[in-house]
Amino acid sequence: MAKSIRSKRKRKLRAIKRVRYAEKELARLKQTLGIVDKTKEKKDSSENAMDVVEVPDVPKDANCTVEGNVIEFSLKKEKNKSDSKKENERIGVVFPSEAMKMDVVTLNDIKKLGGYPKWMNQRYIHKMSKIKRRNKNKIKRIQKSNKHVRCGVKTLPESFKKKIAEGPQLDHFLEQQSKDWSDYTGDLKKEKGELKRLRLPPWLKTKIPTGENFSKLKTQLRNLNLHTVCEEARCPNIGECWGGGKYGTATATIMLMGDTCTRGCRFCSVKTSRAPPPLNPLEPVNTASAIAEWGLDYVVLTSVDRDDLPDGGSNHFAETVREIKKRNPNIIVECLVPDFKGSRKEVETIVNSKLDVFAHNIETVEKLTPYVRDRRAKYRQSLDVLSSAKEFNSDLLTKSSIMLGLGETDDEVMETMKDLRTCGVDCLTLGQYMQPTKRHLQVVEYVTPEKFKHWEQVGNDLGFLYTASGPLVRSSYKAGEFFISSIIKQRKTNQ
């Protein structure tokens, strides 16, 4: 109660101050114009009869002339219906002193400025005149420079057009090869405690994605409201995979169950949310229709983690695989699945959907897993998912992937590869981690191509059927599809 009374009192005091300030300003304005209140005039008329004078209101359209101590105003009267001539009324005012006369002579300026004193508008007048001069000069410069302007469109000279036609095209710049990586002298590894980001070495720089297949594939995905991990994860191989690459077949890794993940791994650029949008019931049919239209022999399906669903989205995943197989029984389907919180039941649902390759990424070594992946993703849990898939179907091809460059040691990488082979993993990919945005984990080391070749040889020695190792290799990289499809076809013929 006391607080409200104080606030009311403050508002009242502020209102009184505003009224007093307005009265002072009005008195100052009247003093400048020589206007005095009638009440004051009656009181002081006996003492100083000629010291003050009342000046009538000056209309904006009045003409003002000064003769001696007299200022005259000519007022325009309204037109009468009977008489169209204008009559002027002259008003005479006598100034008591020369100083008063000098102040009131500025009434011509006051009239032009809407009845305000000159001292209140001088800065504004200067500013507006300066802007007007600047705009005028700018228009002159534009008119002088645009000698080839017709109808608002600037035309190029014929000589310049000829140079453009004979010069290099955009494709010449896109096809420029980067220099040999052996000439690179930049830093490849961060020192301990160093905060600066490493520069991207030349062997990781890729071409800008272009081509007819790239544009066509992107349009089809947007029309069917489908998402790809190629776009969401900012894969560097999108130009090669979507554009056709070496074998001339455009492929894409379809991402199911939306583009929003319930987990927040520190290496991944996919959107995250605790409550993502509900599943699209038409997604399995739309995905199967798109793949059938592309006429592919090999397709990769992946998904975001949906911990908000009771089954983690396993039934939705399996339904999509069945729809694809229904339209093309000979197509090879690879499923890159989440860990489903380690649930063996959900893994079995995926395995029984007649897929050909079961893939689940271990991502990094055991020591770095808590720092790189989401806290709900565990190293041993991922190994259990891979071994469970092999138990449910021993003929199923299993696959995993490791990222290098996060600060792991060679011994830790070797231990991880051995763990994967012990779980029965058949195919392994190793690639360079690349920081997608500034808010994600920084790259600790850029592994050289020679080092990747070393890990490829180690993978073959450990007994993996297929090991893809390279700076730009990813878990669903199309370079490995030819070899994996050959393994699957050979197994089917042997059966």
CSV table of C-alpha atoms in Angstrom, one decimal:
chain,number,residue,atom,x,y,z
A,1,MET,CA,0.0,0.0,0.0
A,2,ALA,CA,2.8,2.4,1.0
A,3,LYS,CA,4.6,1.7,-2.2
A,4,SER,CA,1.6,2.5,-4.4
A,5,ILE,CA,1.1,5.8,-2.5
A,6,ARG,CA,4.7,6.8,-3.0
A,7,SER,CA,4.4,6.0,-6.8
A,8,LYS,CA,1.3,8.1,-7.1
A,9,ARG,CA,3.0,11.0,-5.3
A,10,LYS,CA,6.0,10.7,-7.7
A,11,ARG,CA,3.7,10.8,-10.7
A,12,LYS,CA,2.0,13.9,-9.3
A,13,LEU,CA,5.3,15.7,-8.7
A,14,ARG,CA,6.4,14.8,-12.3
A,15,ALA,CA,3.2,16.2,-13.7
A,16,ILE,CA,3.6,19.5,-11.7
A,17,LYS,CA,7.2,19.8,-13.0
A,18,ARG,CA,6.0,19.4,-16.6
A,19,VAL,CA,3.4,22.1,-16.1
A,20,ARG,CA,6.0,24.5,-14.6
A,21,TYR,CA,8.5,23.7,-17.4
A,22,ALA,CA,5.8,24.4,-20.0
A,23,GLU,CA,5.0,27.7,-18.4
A,24,LYS,CA,8.6,28.8,-18.4
A,25,GLU,CA,9.1,27.9,-22.1
A,26,LEU,CA,5.9,29.8,-23.0
A,27,ALA,CA,7.1,32.8,-21.1
A,28,ARG,CA,10.5,32.6,-22.9
A,29,LEU,CA,8.8,32.3,-26.3
A,30,LYS,CA,6.6,35.3,-25.6
A,31,GLN,CA,9.6,37.3,-24.4
A,32,THR,CA,11.4,36.6,-27.7
A,33,LEU,CA,8.4,37.6,-29.8
A,34,GLY,CA,7.5,40.6,-27.6
A,35,ILE,CA,4.2,39.2,-26.5
A,36,VAL,CA,2.9,40.0,-23.0
A,37,ASP,CA,-0.1,38.6,-21.2
A,38,LYS,CA,-3.2,40.9,-20.9
A,39,THR,CA,-3.3,40.4,-17.2
A,40,LYS,CA,0.2,41.7,-16.8
A,41,GLU,CA,-0.5,44.5,-19.2
A,42,LYS,CA,-3.3,45.8,-17.1
A,43,LYS,CA,-1.2,45.8,-13.9
A,44,ASP,CA,1.8,47.7,-15.5
A,45,SER,CA,-0.1,50.0,-17.9
A,46,SER,CA,0.2,53.0,-15.5
A,47,GLU,CA,3.9,52.6,-15.0
A,48,ASN,CA,5.3,51.7,-18.4
A,49,ALA,CA,2.7,52.4,-21.0
A,50,MET,CA,5.1,52.3,-24.0
A,51,ASP,CA,7.5,49.6,-22.7
A,52,VAL,CA,5.4,46.6,-23.9
A,53,VAL,CA,3.2,46.0,-26.8
A,54,GLU,CA,0.9,43.1,-27.8
A,55,VAL,CA,1.7,41.5,-31.1
A,56,PRO,CA,-1.2,39.7,-32.8
A,57,ASP,CA,-1.0,36.1,-34.0
A,58,VAL,CA,0.8,35.9,-37.3
A,59,PRO,CA,-0.7,33.5,-39.9
A,60,LYS,CA,1.7,31.4,-42.0
A,61,ASP,CA,0.6,33.1,-45.3
A,62,ALA,CA,1.0,36.7,-44.0
A,63,ASN,CA,3.3,39.2,-45.7
A,64,CYS,CA,5.6,41.2,-43.4
A,65,THR,CA,7.1,44.6,-44.0
A,66,VAL,CA,9.0,47.0,-41.7
A,67,GLU,CA,9.1,50.8,-42.0
A,68,GLY,CA,10.9,52.6,-39.2
A,69,ASN,CA,9.4,51.5,-35.9
A,70,VAL,CA,6.3,50.0,-37.5
A,71,ILE,CA,5.9,46.4,-38.8
A,72,GLU,CA,3.0,45.8,-41.1
A,73,PHE,CA,1.2,42.5,-41.9
A,74,SER,CA,-1.0,42.1,-44.9
A,75,LEU,CA,-3.6,39.3,-44.4
A,76,LYS,CA,-5.3,37.5,-47.2
A,77,LYS,CA,-9.1,37.2,-46.7
A,78,GLU,CA,-11.2,34.3,-47.9
A,79,LYS,CA,-12.8,34.5,-51.3
A,80,ASN,CA,-16.5,35.5,-51.4
A,81,LYS,CA,-18.9,34.0,-53.8
A,82,SER,CA,-19.9,37.4,-55.2
A,83,ASP,CA,-16.5,39.0,-55.4
A,84,SER,CA,-13.4,37.1,-56.6
A,85,LYS,CA,-10.9,39.9,-55.8
A,86,LYS,CA,-8.6,39.6,-52.8
A,87,GLU,CA,-8.6,42.4,-50.2
A,88,ASN,CA,-5.7,43.0,-47.8
A,89,GLU,CA,-5.9,44.2,-44.2
A,90,ARG,CA,-3.0,46.1,-42.9
A,91,ILE,CA,-2.1,46.0,-39.2
A,92,GLY,CA,0.3,48.5,-37.7
A,93,VAL,CA,2.5,47.8,-34.6
A,94,VAL,CA,4.7,50.4,-32.9
A,95,PHE,CA,8.0,49.2,-31.3
A,96,PRO,CA,9.1,51.1,-28.2
A,97,SER,CA,12.8,50.5,-28.7
A,98,GLU,CA,15.4,49.7,-31.4
A,99,ALA,CA,16.4,46.4,-29.6
A,100,MET,CA,12.8,45.2,-29.6
A,101,LYS,CA,12.6,46.0,-33.3
A,102,MET,CA,15.7,43.9,-34.1
A,103,ASP,CA,14.2,40.9,-32.4
A,104,VAL,CA,10.8,41.1,-34.2
A,105,VAL,CA,12.4,41.7,-37.6
A,106,THR,CA,13.1,37.9,-37.7
A,107,LEU,CA,9.3,37.2,-38.0
A,108,ASN,CA,9.8,36.5,-41.7
A,109,ASP,CA,11.9,33.5,-40.7
A,110,ILE,CA,9.5,32.6,-38.0
A,111,LYS,CA,6.6,32.6,-40.6
A,112,LYS,CA,8.6,30.2,-42.9
A,113,LEU,CA,9.4,27.8,-40.1
A,114,GLY,CA,5.8,27.3,-39.0
A,115,GLY,CA,5.6,29.9,-36.3
A,116,TYR,CA,8.6,28.7,-34.2
A,117,PRO,CA,11.5,31.0,-33.1
A,118,LYS,CA,14.7,30.8,-35.3
A,119,TRP,CA,16.9,29.7,-32.4
A,120,MET,CA,14.8,26.5,-32.1
A,121,ASN,CA,15.3,25.6,-35.8
A,122,GLN,CA,18.7,26.7,-36.8
A,123,ARG,CA,20.4,23.4,-36.3
A,124,TYR,CA,17.6,21.6,-38.2
A,125,ILE,CA,17.8,24.0,-41.1
A,126,HIS,CA,21.5,23.5,-41.4
A,127,LYS,CA,21.2,19.7,-41.3
A,128,MET,CA,18.5,19.6,-44.0
A,129,SER,CA,20.3,22.0,-46.3
A,130,LYS,CA,23.4,19.9,-46.0
A,131,ILE,CA,21.5,16.7,-46.9
A,132,LYS,CA,19.9,18.4,-49.8
A,133,ARG,CA,23.2,19.6,-51.2
A,134,ARG,CA,24.7,16.1,-50.8
A,135,ASN,CA,21.8,14.4,-52.6
A,136,LYS,CA,22.0,17.0,-55.4
A,137,ASN,CA,25.7,16.3,-55.9
A,138,LYS,CA,25.2,12.6,-55.8
A,139,ILE,CA,22.6,12.8,-58.5
A,140,LYS,CA,25.0,14.8,-60.7
A,141,ARG,CA,27.7,12.2,-60.2
A,142,ILE,CA,25.4,9.3,-61.1
A,143,GLN,CA,24.2,11.1,-64.2
A,144,LYS,CA,27.8,11.7,-65.4
A,145,SER,CA,28.9,8.1,-64.8
A,146,ASN,CA,25.9,6.3,-66.3
A,147,LYS,CA,26.6,7.1,-69.9
A,148,HIS,CA,25.5,3.7,-71.0
A,149,VAL,CA,22.2,3.7,-68.9
A,150,ARG,CA,19.0,3.1,-70.8
A,151,CYS,CA,15.7,2.8,-69.1
A,152,GLY,CA,17.4,2.3,-65.7
A,153,VAL,CA,19.5,-0.7,-66.9
A,154,LYS,CA,23.2,-0.3,-67.4
A,155,THR,CA,24.5,-1.8,-70.6
A,156,LEU,CA,28.1,-2.9,-71.1
A,157,PRO,CA,30.3,-1.7,-73.9
A,158,GLU,CA,30.8,-4.1,-76.8
A,159,SER,CA,34.5,-4.4,-76.2
A,160,PHE,CA,34.0,-5.5,-72.6
A,161,LYS,CA,31.3,-8.0,-73.7
A,162,LYS,CA,33.8,-9.5,-76.1
A,163,LYS,CA,36.5,-9.9,-73.4
A,164,ILE,CA,34.0,-11.7,-71.1
A,165,ALA,CA,33.0,-14.1,-73.9
A,166,GLU,CA,36.6,-15.0,-74.7
A,167,GLY,CA,37.7,-15.2,-71.1
A,168,PRO,CA,37.7,-18.1,-68.6
A,169,GLN,CA,34.3,-19.6,-67.5
A,170,LEU,CA,33.2,-20.5,-64.0
A,171,ASP,CA,34.1,-24.2,-64.5
A,172,HIS,CA,37.7,-23.3,-65.1
A,173,PHE,CA,37.9,-21.9,-61.5
A,174,LEU,CA,36.0,-24.8,-60.0
A,175,GLU,CA,38.2,-27.4,-61.6
A,176,GLN,CA,41.5,-25.9,-60.3
A,177,GLN,CA,43.4,-28.6,-58.5
A,178,SER,CA,44.9,-27.8,-55.1
A,179,LYS,CA,48.7,-27.9,-54.7
A,180,ASP,CA,50.5,-31.1,-53.6
A,181,TRP,CA,50.0,-31.7,-49.9
A,182,SER,CA,53.8,-32.4,-49.5
A,183,ASP,CA,54.5,-28.7,-50.0
A,184,TYR,CA,52.2,-27.7,-47.1
A,185,THR,CA,54.2,-26.1,-44.3
A,186,GLY,CA,51.3,-25.2,-41.9
A,187,ASP,CA,50.7,-26.7,-38.5
A,188,LEU,CA,48.9,-30.1,-38.5
A,189,LYS,CA,48.6,-30.5,-34.7
A,190,LYS,CA,47.6,-28.2,-31.9
A,191,GLU,CA,49.9,-27.9,-28.9
A,192,LYS,CA,48.5,-28.5,-25.4
A,193,GLY,CA,46.5,-25.5,-24.2
A,194,GLU,CA,46.6,-23.8,-27.6
A,195,LEU,CA,43.3,-22.1,-28.4
A,196,LYS,CA,43.7,-21.0,-32.1
A,197,ARG,CA,42.1,-23.1,-34.8
A,198,LEU,CA,44.2,-25.0,-37.3
A,199,ARG,CA,44.1,-24.0,-41.0
A,200,LEU,CA,42.5,-26.4,-43.4
A,201,PRO,CA,45.3,-28.3,-45.3
A,202,PRO,CA,45.0,-28.6,-49.1
A,203,TRP,CA,44.1,-32.3,-49.2
A,204,LEU,CA,40.8,-31.5,-47.4
A,205,LYS,CA,39.6,-28.8,-49.8
A,206,THR,CA,36.9,-30.1,-52.1
A,207,LYS,CA,35.2,-28.7,-55.2
A,208,ILE,CA,32.0,-26.7,-55.1
A,209,PRO,CA,29.1,-29.0,-55.6
A,210,THR,CA,27.7,-28.5,-59.2
A,211,GLY,CA,26.2,-30.5,-62.0
A,212,GLU,CA,22.9,-31.6,-63.4
A,213,ASN,CA,22.5,-34.6,-61.1
A,214,PHE,CA,23.2,-32.5,-58.0
A,215,SER,CA,20.4,-30.0,-58.9
A,216,LYS,CA,18.0,-32.7,-59.9
A,217,LEU,CA,18.5,-34.7,-56.7
A,218,LYS,CA,18.2,-31.7,-54.5
A,219,THR,CA,14.9,-30.7,-56.1
A,220,GLN,CA,13.4,-34.2,-55.8
A,221,LEU,CA,14.3,-34.3,-52.1
A,222,ARG,CA,12.6,-31.0,-51.4
A,223,ASN,CA,9.5,-32.0,-53.3
A,224,LEU,CA,9.1,-35.2,-51.3
A,225,ASN,CA,9.9,-33.4,-48.0
A,226,LEU,CA,12.9,-35.7,-47.4
A,227,HIS,CA,16.1,-35.0,-45.4
A,228,THR,CA,19.6,-36.2,-46.0
A,229,VAL,CA,22.5,-36.5,-43.7
A,230,CYS,CA,24.7,-35.2,-46.5
A,231,GLU,CA,23.1,-31.7,-46.0
A,232,GLU,CA,22.4,-31.8,-42.3
A,233,ALA,CA,25.9,-33.0,-41.3
A,234,ARG,CA,27.6,-30.8,-44.0
A,235,CYS,CA,29.4,-33.7,-45.6
A,236,PRO,CA,32.4,-32.6,-47.7
A,237,ASN,CA,31.6,-35.4,-50.3
A,238,ILE,CA,28.2,-34.1,-51.2
A,239,GLY,CA,29.4,-32.8,-54.6
A,240,GLU,CA,30.9,-36.2,-55.5
A,241,CYS,CA,28.0,-38.4,-54.3
A,242,TRP,CA,25.1,-36.2,-55.6
A,243,GLY,CA,26.9,-35.3,-58.7
A,244,GLY,CA,27.6,-38.8,-59.8
A,245,GLY,CA,31.3,-39.1,-59.0
A,246,LYS,CA,33.5,-41.7,-60.6
A,247,TYR,CA,30.8,-44.3,-61.5
A,248,GLY,CA,28.2,-41.7,-62.7
A,249,THR,CA,25.5,-42.8,-60.3
A,250,ALA,CA,24.1,-40.2,-58.0
A,251,THR,CA,23.5,-41.4,-54.5
A,252,ALA,CA,22.3,-39.8,-51.2
A,253,THR,CA,22.1,-41.0,-47.6
A,254,ILE,CA,18.4,-40.5,-46.6
A,255,MET,CA,17.9,-39.4,-43.0
A,256,LEU,CA,14.7,-40.7,-41.5
A,257,MET,CA,12.5,-39.5,-38.7
A,258,GLY,CA,13.0,-35.8,-39.3
A,259,ASP,CA,15.9,-33.5,-39.1
A,260,THR,CA,15.9,-32.9,-35.3
A,261,CYS,CA,17.8,-35.1,-32.9
A,262,THR,CA,17.2,-35.6,-29.2
A,263,ARG,CA,20.9,-35.9,-28.5
A,264,GLY,CA,23.6,-33.3,-28.7
A,265,CYS,CA,27.0,-34.8,-29.7
A,266,ARG,CA,29.7,-32.1,-29.8
A,267,PHE,CA,30.9,-33.1,-33.3
A,268,CYS,CA,27.6,-33.2,-35.1
A,269,SER,CA,25.8,-30.2,-36.7
A,270,VAL,CA,22.3,-31.8,-36.9
A,271,LYS,CA,19.6,-29.8,-35.0
A,272,THR,CA,18.8,-30.9,-31.5
A,273,SER,CA,15.6,-30.7,-29.4
A,274,ARG,CA,14.1,-32.4,-26.4
A,275,ALA,CA,10.7,-32.6,-28.1
A,276,PRO,CA,11.2,-32.9,-31.9
A,277,PRO,CA,8.2,-32.9,-34.2
A,278,PRO,CA,6.2,-36.2,-34.5
A,279,LEU,CA,7.0,-38.7,-37.2
A,280,ASN,CA,5.6,-38.4,-40.7
A,281,PRO,CA,3.5,-41.5,-41.4
A,282,LEU,CA,4.0,-41.1,-45.1
A,283,GLU,CA,7.8,-41.0,-44.9
A,284,PRO,CA,8.4,-44.7,-45.6
A,285,VAL,CA,6.3,-44.5,-48.8
A,286,ASN,CA,7.8,-41.2,-49.9
A,287,THR,CA,11.3,-42.5,-49.4
A,288,ALA,CA,10.7,-45.8,-51.3
A,289,SER,CA,9.1,-43.8,-54.1
A,290,ALA,CA,12.1,-41.5,-54.4
A,291,ILE,CA,14.6,-44.3,-54.4
A,292,ALA,CA,12.6,-46.2,-57.0
A,293,GLU,CA,12.6,-43.1,-59.2
A,294,TRP,CA,16.3,-42.7,-58.9
A,295,GLY,CA,16.9,-46.3,-60.1
A,296,LEU,CA,19.7,-47.0,-57.6
A,297,ASP,CA,21.4,-50.3,-56.8
A,298,TYR,CA,22.7,-49.3,-53.4
A,299,VAL,CA,21.0,-47.0,-50.9
A,300,VAL,CA,22.0,-45.8,-47.4
A,301,LEU,CA,19.4,-45.0,-44.7
A,302,THR,CA,20.2,-43.3,-41.5
A,303,SER,CA,18.2,-41.5,-38.8
A,304,VAL,CA,18.5,-39.1,-35.9
A,305,ASP,CA,18.2,-40.3,-32.3
A,306,ARG,CA,14.6,-40.3,-31.1
A,307,ASP,CA,14.8,-41.0,-27.4
A,308,ASP,CA,11.4,-39.5,-27.1
A,309,LEU,CA,9.7,-42.5,-28.8
A,310,PRO,CA,9.1,-45.7,-26.9
A,311,ASP,CA,10.8,-47.9,-29.5
A,312,GLY,CA,13.3,-45.2,-30.5
A,313,GLY,CA,11.9,-45.3,-34.1
A,314,SER,CA,12.9,-48.8,-34.9
A,315,ASN,CA,9.5,-49.8,-36.3
A,316,HIS,CA,9.4,-46.7,-38.5
A,317,PHE,CA,12.9,-47.6,-39.7
A,318,ALA,CA,12.0,-51.2,-40.5
A,319,GLU,CA,8.8,-50.1,-42.3
A,320,THR,CA,10.9,-47.9,-44.6
A,321,VAL,CA,13.2,-50.8,-45.5
A,322,ARG,CA,10.3,-53.1,-46.3
A,323,GLU,CA,8.7,-50.5,-48.6
A,324,ILE,CA,12.0,-50.1,-50.5
A,325,LYS,CA,12.4,-53.9,-50.8
A,326,LYS,CA,8.8,-54.2,-52.0
A,327,ARG,CA,9.5,-51.9,-55.0
A,328,ASN,CA,12.9,-53.3,-55.8
A,329,PRO,CA,13.9,-56.7,-54.2
A,330,ASN,CA,17.4,-56.6,-55.7
A,331,ILE,CA,18.4,-53.2,-54.2
A,332,ILE,CA,21.1,-53.3,-51.5
A,333,VAL,CA,20.0,-51.4,-48.4
A,334,GLU,CA,22.4,-50.2,-45.7
A,335,CYS,CA,21.0,-48.9,-42.4
A,336,LEU,CA,23.1,-46.6,-40.2
A,337,VAL,CA,21.2,-46.9,-37.0
A,338,PRO,CA,21.4,-45.3,-33.5
A,339,ASP,CA,22.0,-47.3,-30.4
A,340,PHE,CA,18.3,-47.4,-29.3
A,341,LYS,CA,19.6,-47.0,-25.7
A,342,GLY,CA,21.2,-50.4,-26.0
A,343,SER,CA,17.8,-52.2,-26.4
A,344,ARG,CA,18.4,-55.6,-28.1
A,345,LYS,CA,14.7,-55.8,-29.0
A,346,GLU,CA,14.9,-52.7,-31.2
A,347,VAL,CA,18.1,-54.0,-32.8
A,348,GLU,CA,16.3,-57.3,-33.6
A,349,THR,CA,13.4,-55.3,-35.2
A,350,ILE,CA,15.9,-53.6,-37.6
A,351,VAL,CA,17.7,-56.9,-38.4
A,352,ASN,CA,14.5,-58.7,-39.3
A,353,SER,CA,13.5,-56.0,-41.8
A,354,LYS,CA,15.5,-57.7,-44.6
A,355,LEU,CA,18.3,-55.1,-44.8
A,356,ASP,CA,21.7,-56.0,-46.2
A,357,VAL,CA,24.2,-53.9,-44.2
A,358,PHE,CA,23.8,-53.1,-40.5
A,359,ALA,CA,25.9,-50.1,-39.6
A,360,HIS,CA,26.5,-48.3,-36.2
A,361,ASN,CA,29.3,-45.9,-35.7
A,362,ILE,CA,31.6,-46.1,-32.7
A,363,GLU,CA,32.8,-42.6,-33.6
A,364,THR,CA,35.9,-42.3,-31.4
A,365,VAL,CA,38.1,-44.1,-28.9
A,366,GLU,CA,36.8,-45.1,-25.5
A,367,LYS,CA,38.7,-42.4,-23.6
A,368,LEU,CA,37.3,-39.6,-25.7
A,369,THR,CA,33.7,-40.9,-25.9
A,370,PRO,CA,32.3,-38.9,-22.9
A,371,TYR,CA,33.7,-35.7,-24.3
A,372,VAL,CA,32.8,-36.2,-28.0
A,373,ARG,CA,29.5,-38.0,-27.9
A,374,ASP,CA,26.3,-37.3,-26.0
A,375,ARG,CA,26.3,-38.6,-22.3
A,376,ARG,CA,23.6,-41.2,-23.2
A,377,ALA,CA,25.9,-42.7,-25.9
A,378,LYS,CA,28.4,-45.1,-24.4
A,379,TYR,CA,31.4,-46.9,-25.9
A,380,ARG,CA,30.5,-50.4,-24.6
A,381,GLN,CA,26.9,-49.9,-25.4
A,382,SER,CA,27.7,-49.3,-29.1
A,383,LEU,CA,29.9,-52.4,-29.1
A,384,ASP,CA,27.0,-54.4,-27.7
A,385,VAL,CA,24.6,-53.1,-30.4
A,386,LEU,CA,27.0,-54.3,-33.1
A,387,SER,CA,27.6,-57.7,-31.5
A,388,SER,CA,23.8,-58.2,-31.0
A,389,ALA,CA,23.1,-57.6,-34.7
A,390,LYS,CA,25.6,-60.3,-35.6
A,391,GLU,CA,24.0,-62.7,-33.1
A,392,PHE,CA,20.5,-62.2,-34.6
A,393,ASN,CA,21.8,-62.8,-38.2
A,394,SER,CA,25.3,-64.2,-38.6
A,395,ASP,CA,25.2,-63.6,-42.4
A,396,LEU,CA,24.4,-59.9,-42.0
A,397,LEU,CA,27.2,-57.5,-43.0
A,398,THR,CA,28.1,-55.2,-40.1
A,399,LYS,CA,29.9,-51.9,-40.4
A,400,SER,CA,31.3,-49.1,-38.2
A,401,SER,CA,33.3,-45.9,-38.4
A,402,ILE,CA,36.0,-44.0,-36.5
A,403,MET,CA,36.9,-40.3,-36.7
A,404,LEU,CA,40.5,-39.3,-36.3
A,405,GLY,CA,41.9,-35.9,-35.3
A,406,LEU,CA,40.2,-35.5,-32.0
A,407,GLY,CA,43.3,-36.0,-29.8
A,408,GLU,CA,43.4,-39.8,-29.8
A,409,THR,CA,46.7,-41.7,-29.7
A,410,ASP,CA,47.8,-44.5,-32.1
A,411,ASP,CA,47.5,-47.1,-29.3
A,412,GLU,CA,43.9,-46.0,-28.6
A,413,VAL,CA,43.0,-46.3,-32.3
A,414,MET,CA,44.5,-49.8,-32.5
A,415,GLU,CA,42.6,-50.9,-29.4
A,416,THR,CA,39.3,-49.6,-30.8
A,417,MET,CA,39.9,-51.4,-34.1
A,418,LYS,CA,40.5,-54.7,-32.2
A,419,ASP,CA,37.4,-54.2,-30.1
A,420,LEU,CA,35.3,-53.8,-33.3
A,421,ARG,CA,36.8,-56.8,-34.9
A,422,THR,CA,36.1,-58.9,-31.7
A,423,CYS,CA,32.4,-57.9,-32.0
A,424,GLY,CA,32.3,-59.3,-35.5
A,425,VAL,CA,32.4,-56.1,-37.5
A,426,ASP,CA,33.1,-56.8,-41.2
A,427,CYS,CA,33.7,-53.3,-42.6
A,428,LEU,CA,35.4,-50.3,-41.1
A,429,THR,CA,35.8,-46.7,-42.3
A,430,LEU,CA,38.3,-44.1,-40.9
A,431,GLY,CA,38.1,-40.4,-41.8
A,432,GLN,CA,39.2,-37.0,-40.7
A,433,TYR,CA,37.1,-35.1,-38.2
A,434,MET,CA,36.2,-31.6,-39.5
A,435,GLN,CA,34.7,-28.9,-37.3
A,436,PRO,CA,31.3,-28.0,-38.8
A,437,THR,CA,30.8,-24.7,-36.9
A,438,LYS,CA,32.6,-22.6,-34.4
A,439,ARG,CA,30.4,-23.9,-31.5
A,440,HIS,CA,31.6,-27.5,-32.1
A,441,LEU,CA,34.7,-29.3,-31.0
A,442,GLN,CA,37.9,-27.9,-32.6
A,443,VAL,CA,40.2,-30.2,-34.6
A,444,VAL,CA,43.2,-31.2,-32.6
A,445,GLU,CA,45.2,-32.8,-35.4
A,446,TYR,CA,44.9,-33.1,-39.2
A,447,VAL,CA,46.0,-36.6,-40.1
A,448,THR,CA,48.1,-36.9,-43.2
A,449,PRO,CA,47.1,-39.2,-46.2
A,450,GLU,CA,50.1,-41.4,-45.5
A,451,LYS,CA,48.8,-42.0,-41.9
A,452,PHE,CA,45.4,-43.0,-43.3
A,453,LYS,CA,47.0,-45.5,-45.6
A,454,HIS,CA,48.8,-47.0,-42.6
A,455,TRP,CA,45.5,-47.5,-40.8
A,456,GLU,CA,44.0,-49.1,-43.9
A,457,GLN,CA,46.8,-51.6,-44.0
A,458,VAL,CA,46.3,-52.3,-40.2
A,459,GLY,CA,42.6,-52.9,-40.8
A,460,ASN,CA,43.3,-55.4,-43.5
A,461,ASP,CA,45.8,-57.2,-41.3
A,462,LEU,CA,43.2,-57.4,-38.5
A,463,GLY,CA,40.8,-59.3,-40.7
A,464,PHE,CA,38.2,-56.7,-41.8
A,465,LEU,CA,36.6,-57.6,-45.1
A,466,TYR,CA,36.8,-54.0,-46.3
A,467,THR,CA,38.7,-51.0,-44.8
A,468,ALA,CA,38.2,-47.5,-46.2
A,469,SER,CA,40.7,-45.0,-44.8
A,470,GLY,CA,41.2,-41.5,-46.0
A,471,PRO,CA,40.8,-37.8,-45.0
A,472,LEU,CA,37.5,-37.4,-46.7
A,473,VAL,CA,36.1,-40.9,-46.1
A,474,ARG,CA,32.8,-41.0,-44.2
A,475,SER,CA,30.7,-43.9,-42.8
A,476,SER,CA,28.4,-43.8,-45.9
A,477,TYR,CA,30.9,-42.7,-48.4
A,478,LYS,CA,30.1,-44.0,-51.9
A,479,ALA,CA,33.6,-45.1,-52.7
A,480,GLY,CA,33.0,-48.2,-50.6
A,481,GLU,CA,29.7,-49.1,-52.0
A,482,PHE,CA,31.1,-50.9,-55.0
A,483,PHE,CA,33.2,-53.2,-52.8
A,484,ILE,CA,30.5,-53.8,-50.2
A,485,SER,CA,27.9,-54.6,-52.9
A,486,SER,CA,30.4,-57.1,-54.4
A,487,ILE,CA,30.8,-58.9,-51.0
A,488,ILE,CA,27.0,-59.1,-50.5
A,489,LYS,CA,26.4,-60.4,-54.1
A,490,GLN,CA,29.1,-63.0,-53.6
A,491,ARG,CA,27.6,-64.2,-50.4
A,492,LYS,CA,24.1,-64.5,-52.0
A,493,THR,CA,25.5,-66.6,-54.8
A,494,ASN,CA,27.3,-68.9,-52.4
A,495,GLN,CA,24.0,-69.5,-50.5
